[in-house]
């Protein structure tokens, strides 16, 4: 069923109900607004489709929530048409979500130990990291005033042929 119109028909195994996160008790739509900014401006970021819903549990009204896609290997699989078993997903400060962190740790080591002003080093970096995705993620965080850099951060790579990309 096309729960999220922009995604079409997807067989979801799971999804997320969010209460507004840091915006709970205020507008309830700040996160959804940020996802709309990403979508409408064609940023090089993966984002969660959303839909506001009224939540009832056992007949009791619990309020307005945001129905969201779950950012996991299945999400990457249907969005990018890749095998979910060949996806590495890390979050925050290189904490493992799915797969293995080895490729990312090697990339961080390369960045720390090489001069990126040299063309061959920058070329290698750009072969491993989607530079537009990284820059769009950093610009978005500044634009929305999100001051914590290593929290609520997810990034992924297809093991065989991909570059590291960021998720909002």
Short mmCIF file of C-alpha atoms in Angstrom, two decimals:
data_model
loop_
_atom_site.label_atom_id
_atom_site.label_comp_id
_atom_site.label_asym_id
_atom_site.label_seq_id
_atom_site.Cartn_x
_atom_site.Cartn_y
_atom_site.Cartn_z
CA UNK A 1 0.00 0.00 0.00
CA UNK A 2 1.36 3.47 -0.82
CA UNK A 3 1.55 4.73 2.78
CA UNK A 4 3.84 7.54 1.67
CA UNK A 5 2.75 8.87 -1.72
CA UNK A 6 6.25 9.88 -2.82
CA UNK A 7 7.51 6.30 -2.38
CA UNK A 8 4.73 4.50 -4.24
CA UNK A 9 3.82 0.97 -3.24
CA UNK A 10 6.38 -0.42 -0.82
CA UNK A 11 6.04 -3.56 1.28
CA UNK A 12 7.07 -2.16 4.66
CA UNK A 13 8.19 -4.60 7.30
CA UNK A 14 8.34 -1.82 9.89
CA UNK A 15 8.05 1.93 10.30
CA UNK A 16 8.33 4.46 13.10
CA UNK A 17 5.82 6.56 15.04
CA UNK A 18 7.50 9.73 16.30
CA UNK A 19 6.07 12.10 18.86
CA UNK A 20 7.85 15.16 17.50
CA UNK A 21 11.26 14.44 19.04
CA UNK A 22 12.83 17.62 20.42
CA UNK A 23 9.77 19.46 19.10
CA UNK A 24 7.36 17.41 21.25
CA UNK A 25 4.97 19.77 23.01
CA UNK A 26 5.68 22.58 20.56
CA UNK A 27 4.80 22.48 16.86
CA UNK A 28 5.21 18.69 16.35
CA UNK A 29 6.33 19.21 12.76
CA UNK A 30 9.90 20.53 12.85
CA UNK A 31 11.42 17.18 11.81
CA UNK A 32 8.84 16.79 9.06
CA UNK A 33 9.60 20.31 7.86
CA UNK A 34 13.28 19.46 7.59
CA UNK A 35 12.43 16.34 5.55
CA UNK A 36 10.31 18.54 3.25
CA UNK A 37 13.24 20.95 2.79
CA UNK A 38 15.44 18.03 1.73
CA UNK A 39 12.82 16.70 -0.68
CA UNK A 40 11.81 20.01 -2.24
CA UNK A 41 15.40 21.17 -2.74
CA UNK A 42 16.62 17.84 -4.15
CA UNK A 43 19.43 17.60 -1.62
CA UNK A 44 21.80 14.64 -1.93
CA UNK A 45 20.50 13.12 1.28
CA UNK A 46 18.29 10.17 2.02
CA UNK A 47 15.33 11.26 4.10
CA UNK A 48 12.36 9.73 5.85
CA UNK A 49 9.01 10.13 4.17
CA UNK A 50 6.39 11.09 6.74
CA UNK A 51 2.69 11.42 7.30
CA UNK A 52 0.97 12.98 10.33
CA UNK A 53 -1.42 10.53 11.97
CA UNK A 54 -3.77 10.47 14.94
CA UNK A 55 -2.74 7.66 17.29
CA UNK A 56 -5.30 5.60 19.18
CA UNK A 57 -4.25 2.76 21.48
CA UNK A 58 -7.00 0.47 22.74
CA UNK A 59 -9.54 3.13 21.78
CA UNK A 60 -7.77 5.93 23.70
CA UNK A 61 -6.54 8.99 21.83
CA UNK A 62 -2.80 9.55 22.35
CA UNK A 63 -2.34 12.56 20.08
CA UNK A 64 -0.77 13.47 16.77
CA UNK A 65 2.31 11.53 15.75
CA UNK A 66 4.44 11.36 12.62
CA UNK A 67 4.43 8.06 10.79
CA UNK A 68 7.96 7.73 9.38
CA UNK A 69 10.04 5.31 7.38
CA UNK A 70 12.55 3.34 9.45
CA UNK A 71 16.12 4.10 8.35
CA UNK A 72 17.58 0.61 8.06
CA UNK A 73 18.93 -1.82 5.44
CA UNK A 74 15.42 -2.43 4.03
CA UNK A 75 14.96 1.32 3.52
CA UNK A 76 18.25 1.53 1.61
CA UNK A 77 17.28 -1.57 -0.37
CA UNK A 78 13.94 -0.29 -1.68
CA UNK A 79 15.11 3.30 -2.14
CA UNK A 80 18.32 2.45 -4.01
CA UNK A 81 17.51 -1.02 -5.38
CA UNK A 82 20.42 -2.77 -3.66
CA UNK A 83 20.80 -6.02 -1.76
CA UNK A 84 20.12 -5.26 1.94
CA UNK A 85 22.68 -7.89 2.97
CA UNK A 86 25.42 -5.86 1.28
CA UNK A 87 24.71 -2.58 3.03
CA UNK A 88 26.76 -1.10 5.87
CA UNK A 89 24.93 1.46 8.02
CA UNK A 90 26.65 3.39 10.77
CA UNK A 91 25.30 6.02 13.09
CA UNK A 92 26.58 8.79 15.28
CA UNK A 93 30.32 8.35 15.87
CA UNK A 94 30.83 5.23 13.66
CA UNK A 95 28.58 3.01 15.79
CA UNK A 96 27.40 -0.07 13.93
CA UNK A 97 23.73 -0.22 12.91
CA UNK A 98 23.98 -2.90 10.19
CA UNK A 99 26.82 -4.66 8.39
CA UNK A 100 30.44 -3.89 9.24
CA UNK A 101 32.27 -0.62 10.07
CA UNK A 102 35.61 -1.61 8.51
CA UNK A 103 35.33 0.43 5.29
CA UNK A 104 34.34 3.58 7.14
CA UNK A 105 37.08 3.17 9.74
CA UNK A 106 39.62 2.75 6.92
CA UNK A 107 38.30 5.92 5.27
CA UNK A 108 38.59 7.90 8.52
CA UNK A 109 42.15 6.62 8.92
CA UNK A 110 42.93 7.69 5.35
CA UNK A 111 41.54 11.19 6.01
CA UNK A 112 43.51 11.53 9.22
CA UNK A 113 46.79 10.38 7.69
CA UNK A 114 46.79 11.99 4.24
CA UNK A 115 46.95 15.49 2.84
CA UNK A 116 43.59 16.06 1.12
CA UNK A 117 44.92 19.12 -0.72
CA UNK A 118 46.78 16.66 -2.98
CA UNK A 119 44.66 15.75 -5.99
CA UNK A 120 45.24 12.00 -5.79
CA UNK A 121 44.21 11.91 -2.12
CA UNK A 122 41.10 14.01 -2.71
CA UNK A 123 40.23 11.84 -5.72
CA UNK A 124 40.46 8.73 -3.55
CA UNK A 125 38.29 10.38 -0.88
CA UNK A 126 35.66 11.33 -3.45
CA UNK A 127 35.67 7.75 -4.76
CA UNK A 128 34.72 6.55 -1.26
CA UNK A 129 32.48 9.37 0.00
CA UNK A 130 29.59 11.06 -1.77
CA UNK A 131 30.94 14.59 -1.29
CA UNK A 132 27.62 16.25 -2.24
CA UNK A 133 25.78 14.14 0.32
CA UNK A 134 28.32 15.04 3.02
CA UNK A 135 28.20 18.76 2.20
CA UNK A 136 24.40 18.86 1.97
CA UNK A 137 24.21 17.17 5.37
CA UNK A 138 26.58 19.69 6.98
CA UNK A 139 24.83 22.67 5.33
CA UNK A 140 21.41 21.39 6.41
CA UNK A 141 22.55 21.07 10.03
CA UNK A 142 23.79 24.67 10.02
CA UNK A 143 20.63 25.92 8.29
CA UNK A 144 18.27 24.31 10.79
CA UNK A 145 20.42 25.27 13.78
CA UNK A 146 21.31 21.74 14.84
CA UNK A 147 24.41 22.27 16.92
CA UNK A 148 25.24 18.66 17.93
CA UNK A 149 27.34 17.06 15.20
CA UNK A 150 27.72 13.42 16.22
CA UNK A 151 24.14 12.66 17.30
CA UNK A 152 21.21 11.60 15.10
CA UNK A 153 23.65 10.93 12.29
CA UNK A 154 23.34 7.95 9.93
CA UNK A 155 25.36 7.08 6.87
CA UNK A 156 25.48 4.05 4.63
CA UNK A 157 27.42 2.37 1.85
CA UNK A 158 26.79 -0.54 -0.50
CA UNK A 159 29.69 -2.93 0.10
CA UNK A 160 30.51 -3.69 -3.53
CA UNK A 161 30.16 -0.45 -5.41
CA UNK A 162 28.91 2.38 -3.28
CA UNK A 163 30.15 5.52 -1.65
CA UNK A 164 29.28 6.59 1.87
CA UNK A 165 26.04 8.61 1.80
CA UNK A 166 24.23 10.48 4.55
CA UNK A 167 20.69 10.05 5.85
CA UNK A 168 18.69 12.80 7.53
#
